[in-house]
mmCIF file of C-alpha atoms in Angstrom:
data_model
loop_
_atom_site.group_PDB
_atom_site.id
_atom_site.type_symbol
_atom_site.label_atom_id
_atom_site.label_comp_id
_atom_site.label_asym_id
_atom_site.label_seq_id
_atom_site.Cartn_x
_atom_site.Cartn_y
_atom_site.Cartn_z
ATOM 1 C CA ASP H 243 -21.253 -57.999 -35.623
ATOM 2 C CA GLY H 244 -24.964 -57.342 -35.734
ATOM 3 C CA GLY H 245 -27.238 -59.807 -34.042
ATOM 4 C CA ILE H 246 -29.572 -60.780 -31.250
ATOM 5 C CA THR H 247 -28.294 -61.773 -27.843
ATOM 6 C CA GLN H 248 -30.221 -63.542 -25.115
ATOM 7 C CA SER H 249 -29.161 -64.053 -21.528
ATOM 8 C CA PRO H 250 -28.797 -66.141 -19.581
ATOM 9 C CA LYS H 251 -28.412 -69.291 -21.665
ATOM 10 C CA TYR H 252 -29.732 -71.438 -18.810
ATOM 11 C CA LEU H 253 -32.010 -70.268 -16.001
ATOM 12 C CA PHE H 254 -33.360 -72.139 -13.016
ATOM 13 C CA ARG H 255 -36.340 -70.910 -11.075
ATOM 14 C CA LYS H 256 -37.996 -72.012 -7.908
ATOM 15 C CA GLU H 257 -41.754 -72.316 -7.827
ATOM 16 C CA GLY H 258 -43.406 -68.981 -6.993
ATOM 17 C CA GLN H 259 -40.549 -66.825 -8.265
ATOM 18 C CA ASN H 260 -40.631 -64.310 -11.078
ATOM 19 C CA VAL H 261 -37.693 -64.362 -13.488
ATOM 20 C CA THR H 262 -36.703 -62.023 -16.308
ATOM 21 C CA LEU H 263 -35.142 -63.110 -19.577
ATOM 22 C CA SER H 264 -33.048 -60.601 -21.481
ATOM 23 C CA CYS H 265 -33.144 -59.948 -25.226
ATOM 24 C CA GLU H 266 -31.014 -57.314 -26.943
ATOM 25 C CA GLN H 267 -30.572 -56.582 -30.649
ATOM 26 C CA ASN H 268 -28.249 -54.218 -32.510
ATOM 27 C CA LEU H 269 -29.849 -54.720 -35.915
ATOM 28 C CA ASN H 270 -31.895 -51.512 -35.653
ATOM 29 C CA HIS H 271 -35.051 -53.596 -36.061
ATOM 30 C CA ASP H 272 -38.370 -52.076 -35.073
ATOM 31 C CA ALA H 273 -40.242 -55.261 -34.204
ATOM 32 C CA MET H 274 -39.289 -57.782 -31.530
ATOM 33 C CA TYR H 275 -40.916 -61.051 -30.562
ATOM 34 C CA TRP H 276 -40.896 -63.662 -27.805
ATOM 35 C CA TYR H 277 -41.668 -67.308 -28.521
ATOM 36 C CA ARG H 278 -41.891 -70.390 -26.397
ATOM 37 C CA GLN H 279 -40.810 -73.828 -27.660
ATOM 38 C CA ASP H 280 -41.743 -77.093 -25.967
ATOM 39 C CA PRO H 281 -40.163 -80.463 -26.873
ATOM 40 C CA GLY H 282 -41.325 -81.775 -30.224
ATOM 41 C CA GLN H 283 -43.366 -78.667 -30.941
ATOM 42 C CA GLY H 284 -43.064 -75.608 -33.043
ATOM 43 C CA LEU H 285 -42.787 -72.097 -31.687
ATOM 44 C CA ARG H 286 -45.717 -70.308 -30.067
ATOM 45 C CA LEU H 287 -45.895 -66.526 -29.865
ATOM 46 C CA ILE H 288 -46.007 -65.006 -26.369
ATOM 47 C CA TYR H 289 -45.723 -61.237 -26.952
ATOM 48 C CA TYR H 290 -44.562 -58.926 -29.693
ATOM 49 C CA SER H 291 -43.683 -55.273 -29.995
ATOM 50 C CA GLN H 292 -43.599 -53.182 -33.145
ATOM 51 C CA ILE H 293 -42.489 -49.908 -31.612
ATOM 52 C CA VAL H 294 -41.013 -48.580 -28.405
ATOM 53 C CA ASN H 295 -43.485 -48.360 -25.515
ATOM 54 C CA ASP H 296 -46.018 -50.535 -27.305
ATOM 55 C CA PHE H 297 -46.577 -54.305 -27.294
ATOM 56 C CA GLN H 298 -49.332 -56.816 -27.987
ATOM 57 C CA LYS H 299 -50.252 -60.215 -26.609
ATOM 58 C CA GLY H 300 -49.560 -63.242 -28.713
ATOM 59 C CA ASP H 301 -51.252 -66.614 -28.540
ATOM 60 C CA ILE H 302 -50.049 -67.637 -25.060
ATOM 61 C CA ALA H 303 -49.489 -64.413 -23.078
ATOM 62 C CA GLU H 304 -50.999 -65.559 -19.774
ATOM 63 C CA GLY H 305 -48.410 -65.617 -16.988
ATOM 64 C CA TYR H 306 -45.925 -63.464 -18.910
ATOM 65 C CA SER H 307 -45.177 -59.751 -19.057
ATOM 66 C CA VAL H 308 -42.905 -57.595 -21.233
ATOM 67 C CA SER H 309 -41.668 -54.041 -21.586
ATOM 68 C CA ARG H 310 -40.209 -52.100 -24.505
ATOM 69 C CA GLU H 311 -38.536 -48.997 -23.120
ATOM 70 C CA LYS H 312 -35.716 -49.036 -25.668
ATOM 71 C CA LYS H 313 -35.666 -50.069 -29.298
ATOM 72 C CA GLU H 314 -32.789 -52.463 -28.653
ATOM 73 C CA SER H 315 -34.271 -54.280 -25.671
ATOM 74 C CA PHE H 316 -37.350 -56.439 -25.089
ATOM 75 C CA PRO H 317 -37.157 -58.271 -21.735
ATOM 76 C CA LEU H 318 -39.631 -61.023 -20.859
ATOM 77 C CA THR H 319 -40.746 -61.699 -17.285
ATOM 78 C CA VAL H 320 -42.070 -65.146 -16.481
ATOM 79 C CA THR H 321 -44.329 -64.651 -13.483
ATOM 80 C CA SER H 322 -45.416 -67.102 -10.809
ATOM 81 C CA ALA H 323 -48.814 -67.147 -12.530
ATOM 82 C CA GLN H 324 -47.339 -69.121 -15.443
ATOM 83 C CA LYS H 325 -48.324 -72.674 -14.556
ATOM 84 C CA ASN H 326 -45.854 -74.560 -16.709
ATOM 85 C CA PRO H 327 -42.897 -72.291 -17.430
ATOM 86 C CA THR H 328 -40.250 -74.929 -18.153
ATOM 87 C CA ALA H 329 -39.439 -74.430 -21.837
ATOM 88 C CA PHE H 330 -36.992 -72.999 -24.353
ATOM 89 C CA TYR H 331 -37.567 -69.277 -24.942
ATOM 90 C CA LEU H 332 -36.591 -67.595 -28.191
ATOM 91 C CA CYS H 333 -36.416 -63.906 -28.980
ATOM 92 C CA ALA H 334 -36.623 -62.591 -32.546
ATOM 93 C CA SER H 335 -36.586 -59.286 -34.385
ATOM 94 C CA LYS H 336 -37.616 -57.979 -37.765
ATOM 95 C CA THR H 337 -37.607 -54.822 -39.848
ATOM 96 C CA GLN H 338 -40.809 -53.187 -40.994
ATOM 97 C CA GLY H 339 -42.361 -54.828 -44.027
ATOM 98 C CA LEU H 340 -44.453 -57.940 -44.524
ATOM 99 C CA TYR H 341 -41.949 -59.452 -46.932
ATOM 100 C CA ASN H 342 -38.871 -59.291 -44.709
ATOM 101 C CA GLU H 343 -37.419 -62.183 -42.790
ATOM 102 C CA GLN H 344 -37.329 -62.639 -39.052
ATOM 103 C CA PHE H 345 -34.067 -63.277 -37.197
ATOM 104 C CA PHE H 346 -33.677 -65.251 -33.985
ATOM 105 C CA GLY H 347 -31.467 -65.184 -30.916
ATOM 106 C CA PRO H 348 -29.762 -68.269 -29.405
ATOM 107 C CA GLY H 349 -32.472 -68.897 -26.807
ATOM 108 C CA THR H 350 -32.780 -69.281 -23.033
ATOM 109 C CA ARG H 351 -33.675 -72.597 -21.443
ATOM 110 C CA LEU H 352 -35.771 -72.073 -18.311
ATOM 111 C CA THR H 353 -36.220 -74.889 -15.832
ATOM 112 C CA VAL H 354 -38.487 -74.748 -12.808
ATOM 113 C CA LEU H 355 -37.142 -76.685 -9.850
ATOM 114 C CA LYS V 109 -56.684 -69.196 -37.865
ATOM 115 C CA GLN V 110 -53.528 -70.201 -39.686
ATOM 116 C CA GLU V 111 -52.324 -73.746 -39.065
ATOM 117 C CA VAL V 112 -49.031 -75.080 -40.378
ATOM 118 C CA THR V 113 -48.256 -78.795 -40.641
ATOM 119 C CA GLN V 114 -44.972 -80.474 -41.472
ATOM 120 C CA ILE V 115 -44.569 -83.984 -42.807
ATOM 121 C CA PRO V 116 -42.777 -86.190 -41.981
ATOM 122 C CA ALA V 117 -42.143 -85.563 -38.280
ATOM 123 C CA ALA V 118 -38.806 -87.373 -38.580
ATOM 124 C CA LEU V 119 -36.679 -88.575 -41.456
ATOM 125 C CA SER V 120 -33.520 -90.674 -41.527
ATOM 126 C CA VAL V 121 -31.549 -91.003 -44.761
ATOM 127 C CA PRO V 122 -28.123 -92.187 -45.856
ATOM 128 C CA GLU V 123 -25.539 -89.626 -46.858
ATOM 129 C CA GLY V 124 -25.775 -88.467 -50.458
ATOM 130 C CA GLU V 125 -29.505 -88.928 -50.832
ATOM 131 C CA ASN V 126 -31.744 -86.169 -52.168
ATOM 132 C CA LEU V 127 -34.720 -85.474 -49.938
ATOM 133 C CA VAL V 128 -37.893 -83.406 -49.660
ATOM 134 C CA LEU V 129 -39.474 -81.905 -46.571
ATOM 135 C CA ASN V 130 -43.109 -80.872 -46.758
ATOM 136 C CA CYS V 131 -44.997 -77.968 -45.227
ATOM 137 C CA SER V 132 -48.700 -77.240 -45.599
ATOM 138 C CA PHE V 133 -50.697 -74.229 -44.416
ATOM 139 C CA THR V 134 -54.424 -73.605 -44.163
ATOM 140 C CA ASP V 135 -54.627 -69.868 -44.924
ATOM 141 C CA SER V 136 -53.342 -68.989 -48.384
ATOM 142 C CA ALA V 137 -53.236 -65.272 -47.487
ATOM 143 C CA ILE V 138 -49.600 -65.429 -46.455
ATOM 144 C CA TYR V 139 -47.010 -62.808 -47.384
ATOM 145 C CA ASN V 140 -44.018 -65.086 -47.172
ATOM 146 C CA LEU V 141 -42.937 -68.574 -46.175
ATOM 147 C CA GLN V 142 -39.711 -68.968 -44.254
ATOM 148 C CA TRP V 143 -37.672 -72.143 -43.722
ATOM 149 C CA PHE V 144 -35.435 -72.412 -40.654
ATOM 150 C CA ARG V 145 -32.864 -74.837 -39.342
ATOM 151 C CA GLN V 146 -32.512 -75.533 -35.622
ATOM 152 C CA ASP V 147 -29.643 -77.481 -34.086
ATOM 153 C CA PRO V 148 -30.230 -79.094 -30.658
ATOM 154 C CA GLY V 149 -30.416 -76.480 -27.893
ATOM 155 C CA LYS V 150 -29.834 -73.615 -30.326
ATOM 156 C CA GLY V 151 -31.806 -70.803 -31.860
ATOM 157 C CA LEU V 152 -33.246 -70.744 -35.370
ATOM 158 C CA THR V 153 -31.159 -70.039 -38.455
ATOM 159 C CA SER V 154 -33.037 -68.693 -41.447
ATOM 160 C CA LEU V 155 -32.400 -70.791 -44.564
ATOM 161 C CA LEU V 156 -34.712 -69.442 -47.221
ATOM 162 C CA LEU V 157 -37.558 -66.961 -47.496
ATOM 163 C CA ILE V 158 -40.062 -67.147 -50.351
ATOM 164 C CA GLN V 159 -42.231 -64.124 -50.899
ATOM 165 C CA SER V 160 -45.837 -64.742 -51.876
ATOM 166 C CA SER V 161 -45.199 -63.525 -55.419
ATOM 167 C CA GLN V 162 -42.351 -66.006 -55.885
ATOM 168 C CA ARG V 163 -42.479 -69.691 -56.741
ATOM 169 C CA GLU V 164 -39.115 -70.792 -55.399
ATOM 170 C CA GLN V 165 -35.816 -69.780 -53.873
ATOM 171 C CA THR V 166 -32.434 -71.488 -54.017
ATOM 172 C CA SER V 167 -29.367 -71.359 -51.812
ATOM 173 C CA GLY V 168 -26.584 -73.818 -52.489
ATOM 174 C CA ARG V 169 -27.960 -77.356 -52.121
ATOM 175 C CA LEU V 170 -31.288 -76.065 -50.828
ATOM 176 C CA ASN V 171 -34.327 -75.251 -52.922
ATOM 177 C CA ALA V 172 -37.656 -74.167 -51.493
ATOM 178 C CA SER V 173 -40.889 -73.892 -53.457
ATOM 179 C CA LEU V 174 -44.194 -72.264 -52.643
ATOM 180 C CA ASP V 175 -47.644 -73.001 -54.042
ATOM 181 C CA LYS V 176 -50.126 -70.670 -52.372
ATOM 182 C CA SER V 177 -53.133 -72.073 -54.199
ATOM 183 C CA SER V 178 -52.598 -75.539 -52.766
ATOM 184 C CA GLY V 179 -51.237 -74.287 -49.431
ATOM 185 C CA ARG V 180 -47.940 -76.119 -49.756
ATOM 186 C CA SER V 181 -44.241 -75.503 -49.571
ATOM 187 C CA THR V 182 -41.396 -77.964 -49.997
ATOM 188 C CA LEU V 183 -37.743 -77.827 -49.020
ATOM 189 C CA TYR V 184 -35.509 -79.874 -51.274
ATOM 190 C CA ILE V 185 -32.040 -80.820 -50.021
ATOM 191 C CA ALA V 186 -29.662 -82.182 -52.617
ATOM 192 C CA ALA V 187 -26.818 -84.577 -51.868
ATOM 193 C CA SER V 188 -27.474 -84.664 -48.135
ATOM 194 C CA GLN V 189 -24.567 -84.647 -45.678
ATOM 195 C CA PRO V 190 -24.297 -85.631 -41.990
ATOM 196 C CA GLY V 191 -23.896 -81.915 -41.224
ATOM 197 C CA ASP V 192 -27.443 -81.366 -42.502
ATOM 198 C CA SER V 193 -28.789 -83.269 -39.489
ATOM 199 C CA ALA V 194 -31.040 -80.861 -37.590
ATOM 200 C CA THR V 195 -34.684 -79.898 -37.116
ATOM 201 C CA TYR V 196 -36.194 -77.997 -40.016
ATOM 202 C CA LEU V 197 -39.083 -75.631 -39.340
ATOM 203 C CA CYS V 198 -41.316 -73.796 -41.758
ATOM 204 C CA ALA V 199 -43.333 -70.709 -40.867
ATOM 205 C CA GLY V 200 -45.870 -68.642 -42.759
ATOM 206 C CA LEU V 201 -46.186 -64.888 -42.280
ATOM 207 C CA ALA V 202 -49.713 -63.500 -42.326
ATOM 208 C CA ASN V 203 -51.008 -60.051 -41.612
ATOM 209 C CA ALA V 204 -51.765 -59.255 -37.992
ATOM 210 C CA GLY V 205 -54.326 -56.551 -37.430
ATOM 211 C CA GLY V 206 -53.353 -54.542 -40.456
ATOM 212 C CA THR V 207 -49.817 -53.910 -39.280
ATOM 213 C CA SER V 208 -46.751 -53.810 -41.487
ATOM 214 C CA TYR V 209 -44.915 -56.545 -39.584
ATOM 215 C CA GLY V 210 -47.142 -59.586 -39.656
ATOM 216 C CA LYS V 211 -47.174 -62.711 -37.538
ATOM 217 C CA LEU V 212 -45.346 -65.983 -38.117
ATOM 218 C CA THR V 213 -47.110 -69.305 -37.546
ATOM 219 C CA PHE V 214 -44.764 -72.287 -37.190
ATOM 220 C CA GLY V 215 -45.062 -75.941 -38.035
ATOM 221 C CA GLN V 216 -43.899 -78.552 -35.535
ATOM 222 C CA GLY V 217 -40.730 -79.285 -37.487
ATOM 223 C CA THR V 218 -39.114 -82.246 -39.212
ATOM 224 C CA ILE V 219 -36.178 -83.919 -37.449
ATOM 225 C CA LEU V 220 -33.657 -84.895 -40.114
ATOM 226 C CA THR V 221 -30.873 -87.390 -39.520
ATOM 227 C CA VAL V 222 -28.314 -88.011 -42.247
ATOM 228 C CA HIS V 223 -26.125 -90.986 -41.431
ATOM 229 C CA PRO V 224 -22.723 -91.680 -43.012
#
């Protein structure tokens, strides 16, 4: 089955630690995205990548970093510089074309202890 | 900057009722408008996508309309069921720096509860 997988489902982090969230897709999509969702709010874009080895900052990139070494993979690192990292993180992917829909993974819930 | 607003923030209806969820956006230069469903603690499931050249899309009991000139989209759910209980999010896709992928801007969502 084609789809987007995210791991882990739940992640706990101590203050001052960096953690990496995994996102993998087998849909052969070019573009991949990371969003953050806080309770009662919509999704906010952290980073996106339209091609391997290239990525752009979204609206709330501070304290986060990404890499895109493979088309299928777009890991997100939440660094210690992110002041309020507790949130639900969603990965998405999309084919080229402004009229095509975006598909989402199941999400990772990150909690800072 | 695109802003997307959803009204109401929460809605509770009895089973069987027809209902309408509203979505408004400030920048009419969108390429498509996508409606999603999100169950608690889960990812987003795409329900309907309306391209900018279209007026509406239908899937089963769901019908979504788009009026770019007024900056509005509605999601109509017919004969609601308890299984429809979820958060519904709308998102508009606008161009981002002249790329061919665009950028989605999300509303805050409407929490729907359908009680038996």
